[in-house]
Coordinates of C-alpha atoms in Angstrom, one line a residue:
Chain A
M1 CA 0.0 0.0 0.0
L2 CA 1.2 3.5 -0.8
E3 CA 1.7 5.8 2.1
T4 CA -0.4 8.8 2.2
E5 CA 1.6 11.8 3.2
M6 CA -0.4 14.4 5.0
S7 CA 1.0 17.9 5.4
E8 CA 1.5 19.4 8.9
T9 CA -1.5 21.7 8.7
V10 CA -3.8 18.8 8.1
M11 CA -2.3 16.8 10.9
S12 CA -2.7 19.7 13.3
E13 CA -6.2 20.4 12.3
T14 CA -9.2 18.8 14.0
G15 CA -12.7 18.8 12.7
P16 CA -13.9 18.3 9.2
L17 CA -11.5 18.5 6.3
L18 CA -14.0 20.6 4.3
R19 CA -16.5 22.9 6.0
V20 CA -18.7 24.8 3.5
R21 CA -21.0 27.4 5.0
D22 CA -23.7 29.4 3.3
L23 CA -22.2 29.2 -0.1
H24 CA -23.8 31.3 -2.8
A25 CA -22.9 31.3 -6.5
E26 CA -24.1 33.8 -9.0
I27 CA -23.3 33.2 -12.7
G28 CA -23.3 35.7 -15.5
D29 CA -24.3 39.3 -15.9
P30 CA -24.4 41.0 -12.4
R31 CA -27.7 42.8 -13.3
A32 CA -29.5 39.6 -14.1
P33 CA -27.5 36.8 -12.5
V34 CA -28.3 33.1 -12.3
H35 CA -28.3 32.0 -8.7
A36 CA -26.8 28.6 -9.1
L37 CA -26.2 28.1 -5.4
R38 CA -28.4 29.6 -2.7
G39 CA -26.7 29.0 0.6
V40 CA -25.2 25.6 0.6
S41 CA -23.7 24.2 3.8
F42 CA -22.1 20.8 4.4
D43 CA -19.1 19.1 6.0
I44 CA -16.8 16.4 4.7
L45 CA -14.8 14.6 7.3
R46 CA -11.3 13.1 6.7
G47 CA -11.6 9.8 4.9
E48 CA -15.3 10.2 4.5
A49 CA -17.2 9.6 1.2
V50 CA -20.0 12.0 0.7
G51 CA -22.5 11.8 -2.1
F52 CA -24.3 14.8 -3.8
V53 CA -27.4 13.8 -5.7
G54 CA -29.8 15.8 -7.7
E55 CA -31.1 16.5 -11.1
S56 CA -29.3 18.5 -13.8
G57 CA -29.0 22.1 -12.8
S58 CA -29.5 21.5 -9.1
G59 CA -26.1 22.9 -8.4
K60 CA -24.0 19.8 -7.8
S61 CA -21.3 20.6 -10.3
V62 CA -21.3 24.2 -9.4
T63 CA -20.7 23.2 -5.8
A64 CA -17.8 21.0 -6.8
R65 CA -16.2 23.7 -9.0
A66 CA -16.7 26.3 -6.3
V67 CA -14.7 24.2 -3.9
M68 CA -11.9 24.2 -6.4
R69 CA -12.6 27.8 -7.4
L70 CA -12.8 26.7 -11.1
A71 CA -15.2 28.2 -13.6
P72 CA -15.7 27.4 -17.3
E73 CA -13.6 29.6 -19.6
G74 CA -15.1 33.0 -19.9
A75 CA -17.9 32.4 -17.3
K76 CA -18.2 35.0 -14.6
V77 CA -18.9 33.3 -11.3
R78 CA -19.2 35.2 -8.0
L79 CA -19.0 33.2 -4.9
R80 CA -20.1 34.2 -1.4
G81 CA -19.9 32.3 1.9
S82 CA -17.0 30.3 3.2
V83 CA -15.2 27.2 2.0
D84 CA -12.9 26.1 4.9
F85 CA -10.5 23.5 3.8
A86 CA -8.1 22.2 6.4
G87 CA -8.4 25.4 8.4
R88 CA -8.2 27.9 5.5
D89 CA -11.0 29.7 3.7
L90 CA -10.4 28.9 0.1
L91 CA -12.6 31.9 -1.0
Q92 CA -10.1 34.2 0.6
L93 CA -7.0 32.8 -1.1
D94 CA -5.5 34.5 -4.1
E95 CA -5.2 32.6 -7.4
S96 CA -1.5 31.6 -7.0
E97 CA -2.3 30.0 -3.6
M98 CA -5.2 28.2 -5.2
L99 CA -2.8 26.8 -7.8
D100 CA -1.0 25.0 -5.0
I101 CA -4.2 23.5 -3.7
R102 CA -5.7 22.4 -7.0
G103 CA -4.3 19.0 -8.0
R104 CA -2.3 18.7 -4.9
R105 CA -4.7 18.9 -1.9
I106 CA -8.0 18.8 -3.9
A107 CA -8.2 16.9 -7.1
M108 CA -11.1 16.3 -9.5
V109 CA -12.3 13.6 -11.8
F110 CA -14.6 14.8 -14.6
Q111 CA -17.6 13.5 -16.3
D112 CA -16.5 12.8 -19.9
P113 CA -13.3 10.9 -20.2
M114 CA -13.5 11.1 -24.0
T115 CA -12.9 14.9 -24.0
S116 CA -11.0 15.3 -20.7
L117 CA -7.6 14.3 -22.0
N118 CA -5.4 16.4 -24.2
P119 CA -5.4 14.6 -27.5
V120 CA -1.9 15.8 -28.6
M121 CA -0.1 14.7 -25.4
T122 CA 0.8 11.1 -24.4
V123 CA -1.1 10.0 -21.3
G124 CA 2.2 9.6 -19.5
A125 CA 3.1 13.2 -20.2
Q126 CA -0.3 14.2 -18.8
I127 CA 0.4 12.5 -15.5
D128 CA 4.0 13.7 -15.5
D129 CA 3.0 17.4 -15.7
I130 CA 0.9 17.4 -12.6
I131 CA 3.5 15.4 -10.6
R132 CA 6.3 17.7 -11.6
R133 CA 4.1 20.7 -10.9
H134 CA 3.5 19.7 -7.3
M135 CA 6.3 17.4 -6.3
N136 CA 10.0 18.1 -6.6
L137 CA 10.8 15.2 -8.9
S138 CA 13.0 14.8 -11.9
A139 CA 11.5 13.9 -15.3
R140 CA 12.6 10.3 -14.8
E141 CA 11.2 10.0 -11.3
A142 CA 8.0 11.6 -12.3
R143 CA 7.6 9.1 -15.2
A144 CA 8.3 6.2 -12.9
R145 CA 5.5 7.5 -10.6
S146 CA 3.2 7.9 -13.6
V147 CA 3.8 4.4 -14.7
E148 CA 3.2 3.1 -11.1
L149 CA -0.1 5.1 -11.0
L150 CA -1.2 3.7 -14.3
G151 CA -0.7 0.3 -13.0
L152 CA -2.5 1.1 -9.8
V153 CA -5.6 2.2 -11.6
G154 CA -5.6 -1.0 -13.6
I155 CA -3.9 -0.2 -16.9
Q156 CA -2.2 -3.3 -18.3
D157 CA 1.5 -2.9 -19.3
P158 CA 1.7 0.6 -17.9
A159 CA 5.3 1.4 -18.9
R160 CA 4.5 0.9 -22.6
R161 CA 1.0 2.4 -22.4
A162 CA 2.3 5.6 -20.9
D163 CA 3.7 6.5 -24.3
D164 CA 0.3 6.1 -26.0
Y165 CA -2.1 8.9 -26.9
P166 CA -5.6 9.2 -25.4
H167 CA -7.3 8.0 -28.7
Q168 CA -5.6 4.7 -28.2
F169 CA -7.6 4.1 -25.0
S170 CA -11.2 3.1 -24.5
G171 CA -13.6 5.3 -22.5
G172 CA -13.2 3.3 -19.3
M173 CA -9.5 3.2 -19.7
R174 CA -9.4 6.9 -20.2
Q175 CA -11.4 7.5 -17.0
R176 CA -8.8 5.3 -15.2
V177 CA -6.1 7.5 -16.6
L178 CA -8.0 10.6 -15.4
I179 CA -8.3 9.0 -12.0
A180 CA -4.5 8.3 -12.0
I181 CA -4.0 12.0 -12.7
A182 CA -6.3 13.0 -9.9
I183 CA -4.7 10.8 -7.2
S184 CA -1.1 11.4 -8.5
C185 CA -0.2 13.9 -5.8
D186 CA -2.0 12.2 -2.9
P187 CA -4.8 14.7 -2.5
D188 CA -6.7 15.0 0.7
L189 CA -10.0 15.4 -1.1
L190 CA -11.0 13.8 -4.4
I191 CA -14.0 15.3 -6.1
A192 CA -15.6 13.0 -8.7
D193 CA -18.2 14.8 -10.8
E194 CA -20.4 12.3 -12.5
P195 CA -17.4 10.0 -13.1
T196 CA -19.4 7.2 -14.6
T197 CA -22.2 9.0 -16.5
A198 CA -20.5 8.7 -19.9
L199 CA -19.5 5.1 -19.5
D200 CA -21.1 1.7 -20.2
V201 CA -22.9 0.1 -17.3
T202 CA -20.4 -2.7 -16.9
V203 CA -17.5 -0.2 -16.9
Q204 CA -19.3 2.1 -14.4
A205 CA -19.2 -0.6 -11.7
Q206 CA -15.4 -1.1 -12.3
I207 CA -14.7 2.6 -12.0
L208 CA -16.8 3.0 -8.9
R209 CA -15.0 0.0 -7.3
L210 CA -11.7 1.6 -8.2
L211 CA -12.6 4.9 -6.6
L212 CA -13.7 3.2 -3.4
R213 CA -10.6 1.1 -3.3
L214 CA -8.4 4.1 -3.7
R215 CA -10.2 6.0 -1.1
D216 CA -9.8 3.1 1.4
E217 CA -6.1 2.6 0.6
R218 CA -5.1 6.3 0.7
G219 CA -7.5 7.6 3.3
M220 CA -8.7 10.3 1.0
S221 CA -12.1 12.0 1.4
L222 CA -14.4 11.6 -1.6
M223 CA -17.0 13.9 -2.8
L224 CA -19.1 11.9 -5.3
I225 CA -21.5 13.9 -7.5
T226 CA -24.1 12.0 -9.4
H227 CA -27.7 12.1 -10.5
D228 CA -28.0 8.4 -9.9
F229 CA -29.0 7.2 -6.5
G230 CA -27.9 3.7 -7.4
V231 CA -24.3 4.9 -7.7
V232 CA -24.5 6.6 -4.3
A233 CA -26.0 3.6 -2.5
G234 CA -23.0 1.4 -2.1
M235 CA -20.4 4.1 -2.2
V236 CA -20.8 6.7 0.4
E237 CA -21.6 7.2 4.1
T238 CA -23.4 10.5 3.8
V239 CA -25.6 11.8 1.1
N240 CA -26.7 15.4 0.3
V241 CA -29.7 15.8 -1.9
M242 CA -29.6 19.0 -3.9
Y243 CA -32.4 20.8 -5.6
R244 CA -32.4 24.2 -7.1
G245 CA -29.2 25.4 -5.6
R246 CA -29.9 24.2 -2.1
I247 CA -29.2 21.1 -0.1
V248 CA -32.7 19.9 0.7
E249 CA -31.8 16.8 2.6
T250 CA -28.7 15.4 4.3
G251 CA -28.0 12.3 6.3
R252 CA -26.6 8.8 6.5
V253 CA -27.2 7.2 3.1
D254 CA -29.1 4.2 4.5
A255 CA -31.3 6.5 6.5
V256 CA -32.1 8.8 3.6
F257 CA -32.9 5.8 1.5
A258 CA -35.1 4.1 4.1
A259 CA -37.0 7.2 5.1
P260 CA -36.6 10.1 2.8
A261 CA -37.8 13.2 4.7
H262 CA -38.0 15.7 1.8
D263 CA -40.6 15.4 -0.8
Y264 CA -38.1 16.0 -3.6
T265 CA -35.9 13.1 -2.3
R266 CA -38.9 10.8 -2.4
R267 CA -39.7 11.8 -6.0
L268 CA -36.1 11.4 -7.0
L269 CA -35.9 8.0 -5.5
A270 CA -39.2 7.0 -7.1
A271 CA -37.7 8.1 -10.5
T272 CA -34.9 5.6 -10.3
P273 CA -35.6 2.8 -12.7
R274 CA -35.3 -0.6 -11.1
L275 CA -34.8 -4.0 -12.5
H276 CA -36.3 -5.8 -9.5
R277 CA -39.1 -4.6 -7.5
S278 CA -37.2 -4.5 -4.2
G279 CA -34.4 -2.6 -5.9
Q280 CA -30.8 -2.3 -4.9
A281 CA -31.5 0.7 -2.8
A282 CA -33.8 -1.0 -0.3
Chain B
M1 CA 5.0 7.9 -44.1
K2 CA 7.9 7.4 -46.6
R3 CA 5.5 5.7 -49.0
V4 CA 3.0 8.6 -48.7
I5 CA 5.7 11.1 -49.5
L6 CA 6.8 9.2 -52.5
T7 CA 3.2 8.9 -53.7
R8 CA 2.8 12.6 -53.2
L9 CA 5.9 13.3 -55.2
A10 CA 4.6 11.1 -58.1
W11 CA 1.3 13.1 -57.9
T12 CA 3.3 16.3 -58.0
L13 CA 4.7 15.3 -61.4
G14 CA 1.2 14.8 -62.8
I15 CA 0.1 18.2 -61.4
L16 CA 3.1 19.9 -62.8
L17 CA 2.4 18.4 -66.2
G18 CA -1.1 19.7 -66.2
V19 CA -0.1 23.1 -64.9
S20 CA 2.6 23.4 -67.6
F21 CA 0.1 22.5 -70.4
V22 CA -2.5 25.0 -69.2
A23 CA 0.0 27.7 -68.8
F24 CA 1.4 27.0 -72.2
V25 CA -1.9 27.2 -73.9
L26 CA -3.1 30.2 -72.0
M27 CA 0.0 32.3 -72.7
R28 CA -0.4 31.7 -76.4
A29 CA -4.1 32.6 -76.2
L30 CA -3.0 36.1 -75.1
P31 CA -3.3 38.6 -77.9
G32 CA 0.1 39.4 -79.5
D33 CA 3.2 37.3 -79.3
F34 CA 6.9 37.7 -78.8
A35 CA 7.6 38.9 -82.3
I36 CA 5.2 41.8 -81.9
A37 CA 6.2 42.6 -78.4
A38 CA 9.9 42.6 -79.3
T39 CA 9.7 44.8 -82.3
G40 CA 7.1 46.9 -80.6
A41 CA 5.4 48.4 -83.6
Q42 CA 2.9 47.5 -86.2
S43 CA 5.0 49.2 -88.9
V44 CA 7.4 46.3 -89.0
A45 CA 7.1 44.3 -92.2
P46 CA 5.1 41.0 -91.7
E47 CA 8.1 39.1 -93.2
V48 CA 10.3 40.3 -90.4
L49 CA 7.8 39.1 -87.8
E50 CA 7.5 35.8 -89.6
G51 CA 11.2 35.5 -89.6
I52 CA 11.4 35.9 -85.8
R53 CA 8.6 33.4 -85.3
R54 CA 10.3 30.8 -87.5
Q55 CA 13.6 31.2 -85.8
L56 CA 12.0 30.6 -82.3
G57 CA 9.7 27.8 -83.6
L58 CA 6.6 29.9 -82.9
D59 CA 5.2 29.1 -86.3
R60 CA 4.7 25.4 -85.6
P61 CA 1.4 23.9 -84.3
L62 CA 0.8 24.5 -80.6
I63 CA 0.9 20.9 -79.6
E64 CA 4.2 20.4 -81.4
Q65 CA 5.6 23.4 -79.6
Y66 CA 4.5 22.0 -76.3
V67 CA 5.9 18.5 -76.9
I68 CA 9.2 20.0 -77.9
W69 CA 9.2 22.2 -74.8
L70 CA 8.2 19.3 -72.6
G71 CA 10.9 17.0 -74.0
K72 CA 13.6 19.4 -73.2
A73 CA 12.1 20.3 -69.8
L74 CA 12.2 16.7 -68.8
T75 CA 15.9 16.6 -69.4
G76 CA 16.3 19.7 -67.2
D77 CA 16.6 22.2 -70.2
F78 CA 14.0 24.9 -69.8
G79 CA 15.3 26.7 -72.8
V80 CA 16.7 30.2 -73.4
S81 CA 15.0 33.5 -72.7
F82 CA 13.8 35.1 -75.9
V83 CA 14.8 38.5 -74.5
T84 CA 18.2 37.9 -72.8
R85 CA 19.3 34.8 -74.7
Q86 CA 20.4 33.5 -71.3
P87 CA 19.4 29.9 -70.1
V88 CA 16.1 30.3 -68.3
A89 CA 17.0 27.9 -65.4
G90 CA 19.8 30.2 -64.2
T91 CA 18.0 33.5 -64.4
V92 CA 14.8 32.2 -62.8
F93 CA 16.9 30.7 -60.0
D94 CA 18.6 34.0 -59.3
R95 CA 15.3 35.7 -59.2
F96 CA 13.8 33.0 -57.0
I97 CA 16.6 33.4 -54.4
V98 CA 15.5 37.1 -54.0
T99 CA 11.9 36.2 -53.7
F100 CA 12.7 33.4 -51.3
Q101 CA 14.5 35.8 -49.0
L102 CA 11.7 38.3 -49.1
A103 CA 9.1 35.6 -48.5
L104 CA 11.1 34.2 -45.6
I105 CA 11.3 37.6 -43.8
A106 CA 7.7 38.3 -44.6
A107 CA 6.6 34.9 -43.2
I108 CA 8.6 35.3 -40.0
M109 CA 7.1 38.8 -39.5
S110 CA 3.5 37.6 -40.1
I111 CA 3.9 34.6 -37.8
V112 CA 5.3 36.7 -35.0
M113 CA 2.8 39.5 -35.4
G114 CA -0.1 37.2 -36.0
S115 CA 0.7 34.9 -33.1
I116 CA 1.0 37.8 -30.6
T117 CA -2.1 39.6 -31.7
G118 CA -4.2 36.4 -32.1
L119 CA -3.2 35.1 -28.7
A120 CA -3.7 38.5 -27.0
S121 CA -7.1 38.7 -28.7
A122 CA -8.2 35.3 -27.6
R123 CA -6.8 35.4 -24.0
L124 CA -7.4 38.9 -23.0
R125 CA -10.7 39.5 -24.8
G126 CA -12.4 42.8 -24.0
A127 CA -10.8 45.9 -25.4
T128 CA -7.7 44.1 -26.7
D129 CA -9.9 41.7 -28.7
W130 CA -11.9 44.6 -30.1
I131 CA -8.9 46.6 -31.1
V132 CA -7.0 43.6 -32.7
R133 CA -10.1 42.6 -34.7
M134 CA -10.7 46.1 -35.9
V135 CA -7.0 46.5 -37.0
N136 CA -7.1 43.1 -38.6
G137 CA -10.2 44.0 -40.5
V138 CA -8.6 47.1 -41.9
M139 CA -5.3 45.4 -42.8
L140 CA -7.2 42.6 -44.5
A141 CA -9.2 45.1 -46.5
V142 CA -6.2 47.2 -47.7
P143 CA -4.4 45.5 -50.6
N144 CA -0.6 45.1 -50.1
Y145 CA 0.3 47.3 -53.0
I146 CA -1.4 50.2 -51.3
V147 CA 0.4 49.4 -48.1
A148 CA 3.6 49.2 -50.1
T149 CA 3.0 52.6 -51.9
L150 CA 2.2 54.2 -48.5
I151 CA 5.4 52.9 -47.0
V152 CA 7.4 54.2 -49.9
L153 CA 5.7 57.6 -49.8
L154 CA 5.8 58.1 -46.0
V155 CA 9.4 56.7 -45.5
G156 CA 10.6 58.6 -48.5
L157 CA 9.0 61.8 -47.2
Y158 CA 10.0 61.7 -43.5
F159 CA 13.1 59.6 -43.6
P160 CA 14.8 60.5 -46.8
Q161 CA 18.2 59.2 -45.5
F162 CA 16.9 55.6 -45.9
A163 CA 17.3 54.0 -49.3
I164 CA 13.9 52.4 -49.7
L165 CA 14.1 51.0 -53.3
G166 CA 16.3 48.4 -54.8
Y167 CA 18.0 45.2 -53.7
T168 CA 21.4 44.6 -52.3
P169 CA 22.8 41.1 -52.9
F170 CA 23.4 39.1 -49.7
L171 CA 26.9 38.2 -50.5
S172 CA 28.1 41.8 -51.1
D173 CA 26.4 43.3 -48.0
P174 CA 24.4 40.9 -45.7
V175 CA 23.2 43.6 -43.4
G176 CA 22.1 45.9 -46.2
N177 CA 20.5 43.0 -47.9
I178 CA 18.2 42.2 -45.0
A179 CA 17.6 45.8 -44.0
G180 CA 16.5 46.6 -47.6
L181 CA 14.0 43.7 -47.5
L182 CA 12.4 44.7 -44.2
L183 CA 10.0 47.3 -45.6
P184 CA 8.7 45.3 -48.6
A185 CA 8.4 42.3 -46.3
L186 CA 6.3 44.4 -43.9
A187 CA 4.0 45.4 -46.8
L188 CA 3.6 41.7 -47.7
S189 CA 3.2 40.5 -44.2
L190 CA 0.4 42.7 -42.9
A191 CA -2.4 40.8 -44.7
V192 CA -0.8 37.4 -44.0
S193 CA -0.5 38.2 -40.3
V194 CA -4.2 38.8 -40.3
T195 CA -4.8 35.3 -41.5
V196 CA -2.4 33.9 -38.8
S197 CA -4.0 36.1 -36.1
E198 CA -7.6 35.3 -36.9
N199 CA -6.9 31.6 -37.1
I200 CA -5.0 31.5 -33.9
R201 CA -7.7 33.6 -32.2
A202 CA -10.5 31.3 -33.4
A203 CA -8.6 28.1 -32.6
V204 CA -7.6 29.2 -29.1
L205 CA -11.1 30.3 -28.3
E206 CA -12.4 26.9 -29.4
V207 CA -9.8 24.9 -27.6
A208 CA -10.3 27.0 -24.4
N209 CA -13.8 25.5 -24.0
Q210 CA -12.6 22.0 -24.2
D211 CA -12.9 19.8 -21.2
F212 CA -9.2 19.0 -21.1
V213 CA -8.4 22.6 -20.5
M214 CA -10.5 22.5 -17.4
V215 CA -8.7 19.3 -16.4
A216 CA -5.4 21.1 -16.9
R217 CA -6.5 23.9 -14.7
A218 CA -7.8 21.5 -12.1
K219 CA -4.3 20.0 -12.0
G220 CA -3.1 23.3 -10.6
L221 CA -0.8 23.8 -13.6
R222 CA 0.4 27.4 -14.1
R223 CA -1.1 29.6 -16.7
G224 CA 1.9 29.4 -18.9
A225 CA 1.9 25.6 -18.9
V226 CA -1.8 25.4 -19.7
L227 CA -1.4 27.9 -22.5
R228 CA 1.6 26.2 -24.1
D229 CA 0.8 22.5 -23.7
Y230 CA -3.0 22.5 -23.8
L231 CA -4.2 25.6 -25.7
I232 CA -1.5 26.4 -28.2
R233 CA -0.6 22.8 -29.1
N234 CA -4.2 22.0 -29.9
A235 CA -4.8 25.2 -31.7
L236 CA -1.8 24.7 -33.9
T237 CA -3.3 22.4 -36.6
P238 CA -5.7 24.8 -38.2
V239 CA -3.1 27.6 -37.9
V240 CA -0.4 25.6 -39.6
T241 CA -2.7 24.8 -42.6
A242 CA -3.8 28.4 -43.2
T243 CA -0.3 29.8 -42.7
G244 CA 1.2 27.2 -45.0
L245 CA -1.0 28.2 -47.9
K246 CA -0.2 31.9 -47.3
V247 CA 3.6 31.2 -47.2
A248 CA 3.3 29.2 -50.4
A249 CA 1.7 32.2 -52.0
L250 CA 4.5 34.5 -50.7
L251 CA 7.1 32.1 -52.2
G252 CA 5.5 32.6 -55.6
G253 CA 6.5 36.2 -55.4
S254 CA 4.5 39.4 -55.5
I255 CA 4.4 41.2 -58.8
L256 CA 3.1 44.4 -57.3
V257 CA 5.2 44.7 -54.1
E258 CA 8.4 43.7 -55.9
T259 CA 7.7 46.2 -58.7
I260 CA 6.9 49.0 -56.2
F261 CA 10.1 48.4 -54.2
A262 CA 12.2 47.7 -57.4
I263 CA 13.2 44.3 -56.1
P264 CA 14.4 41.9 -58.8
G265 CA 12.4 39.0 -57.6
M266 CA 10.4 36.3 -59.4
G267 CA 7.1 38.2 -59.3
Q268 CA 8.7 41.2 -61.0
Y269 CA 10.4 38.9 -63.5
L270 CA 7.1 37.2 -64.3
Y271 CA 5.5 40.6 -64.9
E272 CA 8.3 41.6 -67.3
S273 CA 8.2 38.3 -69.1
I274 CA 4.5 38.4 -69.6
N275 CA 4.8 41.9 -71.1
S276 CA 7.5 40.8 -73.5
R277 CA 5.8 37.4 -74.1
D278 CA 9.0 35.7 -73.1
Y279 CA 7.3 32.2 -73.1
P280 CA 10.1 30.0 -71.8
V281 CA 10.6 32.3 -68.7
I282 CA 6.9 32.4 -68.0
Q283 CA 6.6 28.7 -68.4
A284 CA 9.5 28.1 -65.9
I285 CA 8.2 30.5 -63.3
I286 CA 4.7 29.1 -63.4
L287 CA 6.1 25.6 -63.1
L288 CA 8.3 26.5 -60.1
T289 CA 5.4 28.3 -58.4
A290 CA 3.2 25.2 -58.8
A291 CA 6.0 23.0 -57.5
I292 CA 6.4 25.3 -54.4
V293 CA 2.7 25.1 -53.6
V294 CA 2.6 21.4 -53.8
L295 CA 5.8 21.1 -51.7
V296 CA 4.5 23.4 -49.0
N297 CA 1.3 21.5 -48.8
M298 CA 3.2 18.3 -48.3
L299 CA 5.3 19.9 -45.5
V300 CA 2.0 21.2 -43.9
D301 CA 0.7 17.6 -43.9
I302 CA 3.9 16.3 -42.4
A303 CA 3.8 19.0 -39.7
Y304 CA 0.2 18.0 -39.1
A305 CA 1.1 14.5 -38.3
R306 CA 3.9 15.7 -36.1
I307 CA 1.6 17.9 -34.0
D308 CA -1.3 15.5 -33.7
A309 CA -0.7 11.8 -33.3
R310 CA -4.3 11.1 -34.4
V311 CA -3.3 12.1 -37.9
R312 CA -2.0 9.2 -39.9
L313 CA -0.2 9.9 -43.1

């Protein structure tokens, strides 16, 4: 098992790794903004896996990006509230301080593996660059680590495959590469934004199992965003149900499933297609 | 890849054959011929004109003339200029060197100017974008001979100490040679830099919205690294294509700019030769220009495959 190095600040901190309070996000023209988040508050403990469920446009992805202070190119996003990560409010940091957090302390796996890799760089080079950015390693050492990571996420013959380009990998394999990129610098928090939505059902299960295994081995916290209750069920301890920019229900995943308190949660659960009447969520 | 290049070269021969035939026919379809152009007057006796034509073989059927020309060209003999009586290959080559220098400097200028303005336009947006696009629009709309004339006028008026016109051979004075080519190269490069600039702008804007750029930013990579490895490298393919075509055109020589700056390049030579109906020279220049276009296109395709591993040659 690989050792997880935690920095001193994290060791000395107690309480949740991530504490988000009253987070608001406004997108676009200040005169007629879209209120994507309307006061979101939640905690993620060290090593905890937390699910965020909700329909499209409910604010799950905006929440994830707000934590990383990332916005799509050209989008004007204004954030209010606080995002305390290991004792620091990320919303108060300047961009250069955020650069040291992104990829190093908080990493992200995105929805569509087909478009998330740079088509003109080898996959090895795309892991090397994040490693060399955050760790003081030579090119050779970084590549050795990249190859090790590719092996860890289940790429066969990783030393040779590191020199291949993204188009030579299947969708599932590309998502494994993206996971290798995300965990490359031993982040404290891994955000997975709909990591299996673009994948075949059989591959989905593999990717979810991989994420769970990595979280257990490395003691990372996991923020899993999905519109699919079935994905959340076996994966996380706590679930937050989001609707229209708010968290409408939060609790232990089994409790929420057994007795959804909020009407929207009940409707969302009812909307999940099931193969058997009992369902996997029961 | 080797096989592809060889196939391409074989194709090139076919293209050159076609181009040479079309050029041959079109030149002779022009009113007047060398005999009239050389004697310059209608008052010359028809027998004299006939004599000149017979001597040069211009009295024979067109196809026969072409086959004779082709037979010699295949052995590397492009004939003798009607005007100077010098072998065409040598004089055209001398002129091509001049044009090549000019095109090289103009290409470097356009790529530098176009990359800077295009990148600034796409990354900074706002006022910068607005200004760059407006200037680009104006530069694209103004033909290069007007730019050239304005440069000659303004520099001549305000900096009379600079020699603007003429050409200094590289071997006799390398610094003077390059300095003398800067202004004509500038006149040529403005419009080309617009092509580069607009293509880079469009490509970078498109790439900037790709998911992999968001991934790169989520890695915590610095702006410079994201720009270089993610934005520019992906934006390069369309830019290389458009730039390659423009550079090929530059290599063909510019009749107007070379004439305005009195530079003895290939464009100017082509202009003179058309006026004097110096068929062998025209034929050689057109052939060379066609060969350059095909060659540059091949280089662009090779560059393509180098930039993007998905492209298989």
